[in-house]
């Protein structure tokens, strides 16, 4: 079945530093990946759609210069939180669709919990 | 844009049946999905309804009425491990990426 790997699973950083999160499709190619953000006990909020070989599409209210997305290959998308601040502390989850699972199913990574001190 | 509404919390007893409702508003509806998420974990796909009616997958069933912009997830023979958050999600036909927008989630607590 389709597997999405996300790394790191958790990270603690100092305020002002940048953090990169990787999302890999392990057994399928993903031309499109989705990045979500989730605060404790809240919903998954779509941040952006990552497109292989082109610019990401950001949702309204998401700062593209703050959350840099790169989708350089068919199996890897990265999210970089630049100049992180405590309010950026959250659970970041990526997802993708695969032919294995069908167009109507999103496979999610295990998520990356970011804590900014 | 899209909006989805679900109850915030539901409590039920082990072995019982519980129904989680979802109403939605979207300008380009393409289907209603349900995902389960345990605390600290990744959301996992449960069910999808593209057409009206009931879809059954083991102990879980999902229903859709497009004319009412309404769906529900039915969980039967509840088990303790079913305690989790359940999200409905819609896909917008107008968007070529077919991104999913999630509801606010329903926390289900199964008691012994």
mmCIF file of C-alpha atoms in Angstrom:
data_model
loop_
_atom_site.group_PDB
_atom_site.id
_atom_site.type_symbol
_atom_site.label_atom_id
_atom_site.label_comp_id
_atom_site.label_asym_id
_atom_site.label_seq_id
_atom_site.Cartn_x
_atom_site.Cartn_y
_atom_site.Cartn_z
ATOM 1 C CA UNK A 1 0.000 0.000 0.000
ATOM 2 C CA UNK A 2 0.879 3.641 -0.245
ATOM 3 C CA UNK A 3 3.251 4.932 2.403
ATOM 4 C CA UNK A 4 4.190 8.541 3.117
ATOM 5 C CA UNK A 5 7.203 9.114 5.306
ATOM 6 C CA UNK A 6 7.737 12.355 7.168
ATOM 7 C CA UNK A 7 10.898 13.481 8.909
ATOM 8 C CA UNK A 8 11.626 14.594 11.544
ATOM 9 C CA UNK A 9 8.760 13.377 13.686
ATOM 10 C CA UNK A 10 9.483 16.057 16.226
ATOM 11 C CA UNK A 11 11.807 19.012 16.420
ATOM 12 C CA UNK A 12 12.592 21.703 18.965
ATOM 13 C CA UNK A 13 14.270 24.870 17.817
ATOM 14 C CA UNK A 14 15.093 28.335 19.036
ATOM 15 C CA UNK A 15 13.104 31.334 17.968
ATOM 16 C CA UNK A 16 14.511 32.888 14.792
ATOM 17 C CA UNK A 17 15.929 29.702 13.331
ATOM 18 C CA UNK A 18 14.628 27.808 10.301
ATOM 19 C CA UNK A 19 13.390 24.249 10.294
ATOM 20 C CA UNK A 20 13.001 21.915 7.314
ATOM 21 C CA UNK A 21 10.485 19.075 7.252
ATOM 22 C CA UNK A 22 10.677 16.371 4.613
ATOM 23 C CA UNK A 23 7.804 14.407 3.142
ATOM 24 C CA UNK A 24 8.515 11.376 0.984
ATOM 25 C CA UNK A 25 6.261 9.027 -0.923
ATOM 26 C CA UNK A 26 8.023 5.700 -0.428
ATOM 27 C CA UNK A 27 6.422 3.400 -2.952
ATOM 28 C CA UNK A 28 4.693 5.700 -5.377
ATOM 29 C CA UNK A 29 5.215 8.917 -7.255
ATOM 30 C CA UNK A 30 3.346 11.996 -6.155
ATOM 31 C CA UNK A 31 3.114 14.973 -8.498
ATOM 32 C CA UNK A 32 1.024 16.717 -5.877
ATOM 33 C CA UNK A 33 1.398 16.725 -2.128
ATOM 34 C CA UNK A 34 -0.546 18.664 0.467
ATOM 35 C CA UNK A 35 0.738 20.292 3.627
ATOM 36 C CA UNK A 36 -1.571 20.644 6.593
ATOM 37 C CA UNK A 37 -1.164 22.250 9.976
ATOM 38 C CA UNK A 38 -2.963 21.150 13.108
ATOM 39 C CA UNK A 39 -3.158 22.805 16.503
ATOM 40 C CA UNK A 40 -4.026 20.664 19.552
ATOM 41 C CA UNK A 41 -7.554 19.301 19.421
ATOM 42 C CA UNK A 42 -8.315 21.237 16.268
ATOM 43 C CA UNK A 43 -8.882 20.445 12.637
ATOM 44 C CA UNK A 44 -6.390 19.972 9.851
ATOM 45 C CA UNK A 45 -5.910 23.274 8.102
ATOM 46 C CA UNK A 46 -4.636 23.100 4.552
ATOM 47 C CA UNK A 47 -1.593 25.323 4.149
ATOM 48 C CA UNK A 48 -0.526 24.684 0.589
ATOM 49 C CA UNK A 49 -0.517 22.349 -2.356
ATOM 50 C CA UNK A 50 2.949 21.279 -3.393
ATOM 51 C CA UNK A 51 3.397 20.707 -7.120
ATOM 52 C CA UNK A 52 6.350 18.798 -8.527
ATOM 53 C CA UNK A 53 8.504 21.032 -10.670
ATOM 54 C CA UNK A 54 6.513 24.193 -10.114
ATOM 55 C CA UNK A 55 5.571 26.673 -7.447
ATOM 56 C CA UNK A 56 3.386 25.678 -4.557
ATOM 57 C CA UNK A 57 -0.147 26.999 -4.294
ATOM 58 C CA UNK A 58 -0.777 28.564 -0.907
ATOM 59 C CA UNK A 59 -4.096 28.880 0.855
ATOM 60 C CA UNK A 60 -5.388 32.287 1.758
ATOM 61 C CA UNK A 61 -3.691 33.676 4.837
ATOM 62 C CA UNK A 62 -0.613 31.440 4.635
ATOM 63 C CA UNK A 63 2.619 33.385 4.186
ATOM 64 C CA UNK A 64 4.560 31.855 1.335
ATOM 65 C CA UNK A 65 7.791 33.545 2.436
ATOM 66 C CA UNK A 66 7.352 32.104 5.899
ATOM 67 C CA UNK A 67 6.538 28.577 4.825
ATOM 68 C CA UNK A 68 8.770 27.670 1.910
ATOM 69 C CA UNK A 69 7.746 24.606 -0.053
ATOM 70 C CA UNK A 70 9.948 22.785 -2.532
ATOM 71 C CA UNK A 71 8.831 19.769 -4.552
ATOM 72 C CA UNK A 72 11.924 18.965 -6.541
ATOM 73 C CA UNK A 73 11.185 15.331 -7.316
ATOM 74 C CA UNK A 74 8.212 13.023 -7.697
ATOM 75 C CA UNK A 75 8.828 11.523 -4.275
ATOM 76 C CA UNK A 76 9.948 14.425 -2.116
ATOM 77 C CA UNK A 77 8.399 17.647 -0.902
ATOM 78 C CA UNK A 78 9.929 19.832 1.788
ATOM 79 C CA UNK A 79 8.427 22.481 4.025
ATOM 80 C CA UNK A 80 10.796 25.005 5.562
ATOM 81 C CA UNK A 81 9.521 27.169 8.396
ATOM 82 C CA UNK A 82 11.708 30.248 8.197
ATOM 83 C CA UNK A 83 12.543 32.447 11.151
ATOM 84 C CA UNK A 84 10.356 30.328 13.370
ATOM 85 C CA UNK A 85 8.559 31.862 16.322
ATOM 86 C CA UNK A 86 6.654 30.276 19.215
ATOM 87 C CA UNK A 87 3.341 30.810 17.423
ATOM 88 C CA UNK A 88 4.606 28.515 14.648
ATOM 89 C CA UNK A 89 4.669 25.639 17.119
ATOM 90 C CA UNK A 90 2.252 23.102 15.698
ATOM 91 C CA UNK A 91 1.788 19.668 14.179
ATOM 92 C CA UNK A 92 2.624 19.711 10.465
ATOM 93 C CA UNK A 93 1.343 16.841 8.344
ATOM 94 C CA UNK A 94 1.883 16.112 4.682
ATOM 95 C CA UNK A 95 -0.244 13.928 2.456
ATOM 96 C CA UNK A 96 -0.421 12.611 -1.081
ATOM 97 C CA UNK A 97 -2.555 10.549 -3.383
ATOM 98 C CA UNK A 98 -1.378 7.319 -4.960
ATOM 99 C CA UNK A 99 -2.686 5.067 -7.700
ATOM 100 C CA UNK A 100 -2.644 2.236 -5.152
ATOM 101 C CA UNK A 101 -5.206 3.896 -2.946
ATOM 102 C CA UNK A 102 -7.210 5.703 -5.571
ATOM 103 C CA UNK A 103 -7.930 9.313 -6.362
ATOM 104 C CA UNK A 104 -10.347 9.694 -3.474
ATOM 105 C CA UNK A 105 -7.937 8.689 -0.723
ATOM 106 C CA UNK A 106 -5.234 10.806 0.874
ATOM 107 C CA UNK A 107 -2.349 9.014 2.535
ATOM 108 C CA UNK A 108 -0.850 11.006 5.373
ATOM 109 C CA UNK A 109 2.601 11.066 6.842
ATOM 110 C CA UNK A 110 2.977 10.558 10.580
ATOM 111 C CA UNK A 111 3.395 14.281 11.099
ATOM 112 C CA UNK A 112 6.111 16.524 12.479
ATOM 113 C CA UNK A 113 5.622 18.217 15.802
ATOM 114 C CA UNK A 114 7.436 21.541 15.899
ATOM 115 C CA UNK A 115 8.137 23.339 19.149
ATOM 116 C CA UNK A 116 9.720 26.766 18.935
ATOM 117 C CA UNK A 117 11.235 28.038 22.160
ATOM 118 C CA UNK B 1 -15.239 28.516 -0.205
ATOM 119 C CA UNK B 2 -16.143 25.466 1.767
ATOM 120 C CA UNK B 3 -17.374 24.924 5.298
ATOM 121 C CA UNK B 4 -18.186 21.765 7.203
ATOM 122 C CA UNK B 5 -19.895 21.305 10.541
ATOM 123 C CA UNK B 6 -19.637 18.353 12.892
ATOM 124 C CA UNK B 7 -20.421 17.870 16.567
ATOM 125 C CA UNK B 8 -17.350 18.534 18.686
ATOM 126 C CA UNK B 9 -17.675 15.532 20.991
ATOM 127 C CA UNK B 10 -19.604 12.294 21.230
ATOM 128 C CA UNK B 11 -19.530 9.737 24.037
ATOM 129 C CA UNK B 12 -20.774 6.170 23.694
ATOM 130 C CA UNK B 13 -20.541 2.829 25.418
ATOM 131 C CA UNK B 14 -18.505 -0.103 24.201
ATOM 132 C CA UNK B 15 -20.592 -2.310 21.926
ATOM 133 C CA UNK B 16 -23.022 0.468 21.053
ATOM 134 C CA UNK B 17 -23.673 2.251 17.757
ATOM 135 C CA UNK B 18 -22.805 5.893 17.215
ATOM 136 C CA UNK B 19 -23.551 8.274 14.360
ATOM 137 C CA UNK B 20 -21.415 11.313 13.587
ATOM 138 C CA UNK B 21 -23.109 13.882 11.371
ATOM 139 C CA UNK B 22 -21.546 16.285 8.933
ATOM 140 C CA UNK B 23 -23.175 19.127 7.044
ATOM 141 C CA UNK B 24 -21.270 20.974 4.398
ATOM 142 C CA UNK B 25 -21.349 23.982 2.137
ATOM 143 C CA UNK B 26 -19.249 24.025 -0.983
ATOM 144 C CA UNK B 27 -19.645 25.464 -4.419
ATOM 145 C CA UNK B 28 -18.148 22.533 -6.315
ATOM 146 C CA UNK B 29 -18.858 19.313 -4.446
ATOM 147 C CA UNK B 30 -17.015 16.207 -5.521
ATOM 148 C CA UNK B 31 -17.470 13.818 -2.647
ATOM 149 C CA UNK B 32 -17.430 13.411 1.124
ATOM 150 C CA UNK B 33 -14.680 11.508 2.908
ATOM 151 C CA UNK B 34 -14.144 10.400 6.486
ATOM 152 C CA UNK B 35 -10.850 10.107 8.296
ATOM 153 C CA UNK B 36 -9.914 8.810 11.728
ATOM 154 C CA UNK B 37 -7.118 10.273 13.802
ATOM 155 C CA UNK B 38 -5.853 9.006 17.126
ATOM 156 C CA UNK B 39 -4.147 11.522 19.389
ATOM 157 C CA UNK B 40 -0.683 12.343 18.067
ATOM 158 C CA UNK B 41 -1.149 10.152 15.031
ATOM 159 C CA UNK B 42 -1.725 10.518 11.335
ATOM 160 C CA UNK B 43 -5.225 10.711 9.879
ATOM 161 C CA UNK B 44 -6.248 7.487 8.178
ATOM 162 C CA UNK B 45 -8.887 7.071 5.500
ATOM 163 C CA UNK B 46 -12.127 5.404 6.502
ATOM 164 C CA UNK B 47 -14.710 5.926 3.801
ATOM 165 C CA UNK B 48 -15.732 7.926 0.747
ATOM 166 C CA UNK B 49 -19.133 8.781 -0.733
ATOM 167 C CA UNK B 50 -19.271 10.238 -4.204
ATOM 168 C CA UNK B 51 -22.932 9.405 -4.774
ATOM 169 C CA UNK B 52 -26.005 9.391 -2.546
ATOM 170 C CA UNK B 53 -26.500 6.396 -0.357
ATOM 171 C CA UNK B 54 -24.748 4.147 2.077
ATOM 172 C CA UNK B 55 -21.238 2.748 1.829
ATOM 173 C CA UNK B 56 -20.354 -0.065 4.203
ATOM 174 C CA UNK B 57 -16.878 -1.131 5.231
ATOM 175 C CA UNK B 58 -16.909 -3.606 8.073
ATOM 176 C CA UNK B 59 -18.097 -1.941 11.274
ATOM 177 C CA UNK B 60 -18.031 1.479 9.635
ATOM 178 C CA UNK B 61 -20.640 2.855 7.243
ATOM 179 C CA UNK B 62 -20.965 6.267 5.663
ATOM 180 C CA UNK B 63 -23.999 7.930 4.179
ATOM 181 C CA UNK B 64 -24.405 10.866 1.823
ATOM 182 C CA UNK B 65 -27.353 12.975 0.734
ATOM 183 C CA UNK B 66 -26.181 15.538 -1.782
ATOM 184 C CA UNK B 67 -29.555 17.284 -1.933
ATOM 185 C CA UNK B 68 -29.340 17.912 1.832
ATOM 186 C CA UNK B 69 -25.564 18.621 1.829
ATOM 187 C CA UNK B 70 -25.390 16.102 4.622
ATOM 188 C CA UNK B 71 -23.575 12.937 5.482
ATOM 189 C CA UNK B 72 -22.842 10.763 8.457
ATOM 190 C CA UNK B 73 -20.430 8.162 9.672
ATOM 191 C CA UNK B 74 -21.913 5.195 11.496
ATOM 192 C CA UNK B 75 -19.756 3.127 13.802
ATOM 193 C CA UNK B 76 -21.176 -0.172 15.010
ATOM 194 C CA UNK B 77 -20.074 -2.554 17.761
ATOM 195 C CA UNK B 78 -17.944 0.152 19.263
ATOM 196 C CA UNK B 79 -14.589 -0.849 20.670
ATOM 197 C CA UNK B 80 -12.323 1.039 23.043
ATOM 198 C CA UNK B 81 -9.815 1.505 20.217
ATOM 199 C CA UNK B 82 -12.417 3.519 18.308
ATOM 200 C CA UNK B 83 -11.817 6.414 20.711
ATOM 201 C CA UNK B 84 -10.331 8.981 18.360
ATOM 202 C CA UNK B 85 -11.176 12.084 16.372
ATOM 203 C CA UNK B 86 -13.228 11.707 13.221
ATOM 204 C CA UNK B 87 -13.119 14.231 10.416
ATOM 205 C CA UNK B 88 -15.359 14.663 7.433
ATOM 206 C CA UNK B 89 -13.759 16.261 4.400
ATOM 207 C CA UNK B 90 -14.916 17.559 1.051
ATOM 208 C CA UNK B 91 -13.185 17.740 -2.272
ATOM 209 C CA UNK B 92 -13.782 20.692 -4.558
ATOM 210 C CA UNK B 93 -14.443 19.728 -8.155
ATOM 211 C CA UNK B 94 -13.349 23.110 -9.405
ATOM 212 C CA UNK B 95 -9.826 22.622 -8.106
ATOM 213 C CA UNK B 96 -7.694 20.487 -10.405
ATOM 214 C CA UNK B 97 -5.521 19.380 -7.499
ATOM 215 C CA UNK B 98 -8.584 17.933 -5.762
ATOM 216 C CA UNK B 99 -7.442 19.150 -2.376
ATOM 217 C CA UNK B 100 -9.385 18.083 0.693
ATOM 218 C CA UNK B 101 -10.890 20.530 3.153
ATOM 219 C CA UNK B 102 -11.540 19.069 6.588
ATOM 220 C CA UNK B 103 -14.281 19.672 9.096
ATOM 221 C CA UNK B 104 -13.574 20.634 12.676
ATOM 222 C CA UNK B 105 -13.564 17.038 13.839
ATOM 223 C CA UNK B 106 -15.581 15.022 16.320
ATOM 224 C CA UNK B 107 -13.870 13.516 19.336
ATOM 225 C CA UNK B 108 -15.376 10.147 20.114
ATOM 226 C CA UNK B 109 -14.914 8.723 23.575
ATOM 227 C CA UNK B 110 -15.843 5.084 24.020
ATOM 228 C CA UNK B 111 -16.496 4.081 27.617
ATOM 229 C CA UNK B 112 -16.459 0.550 29.012
#
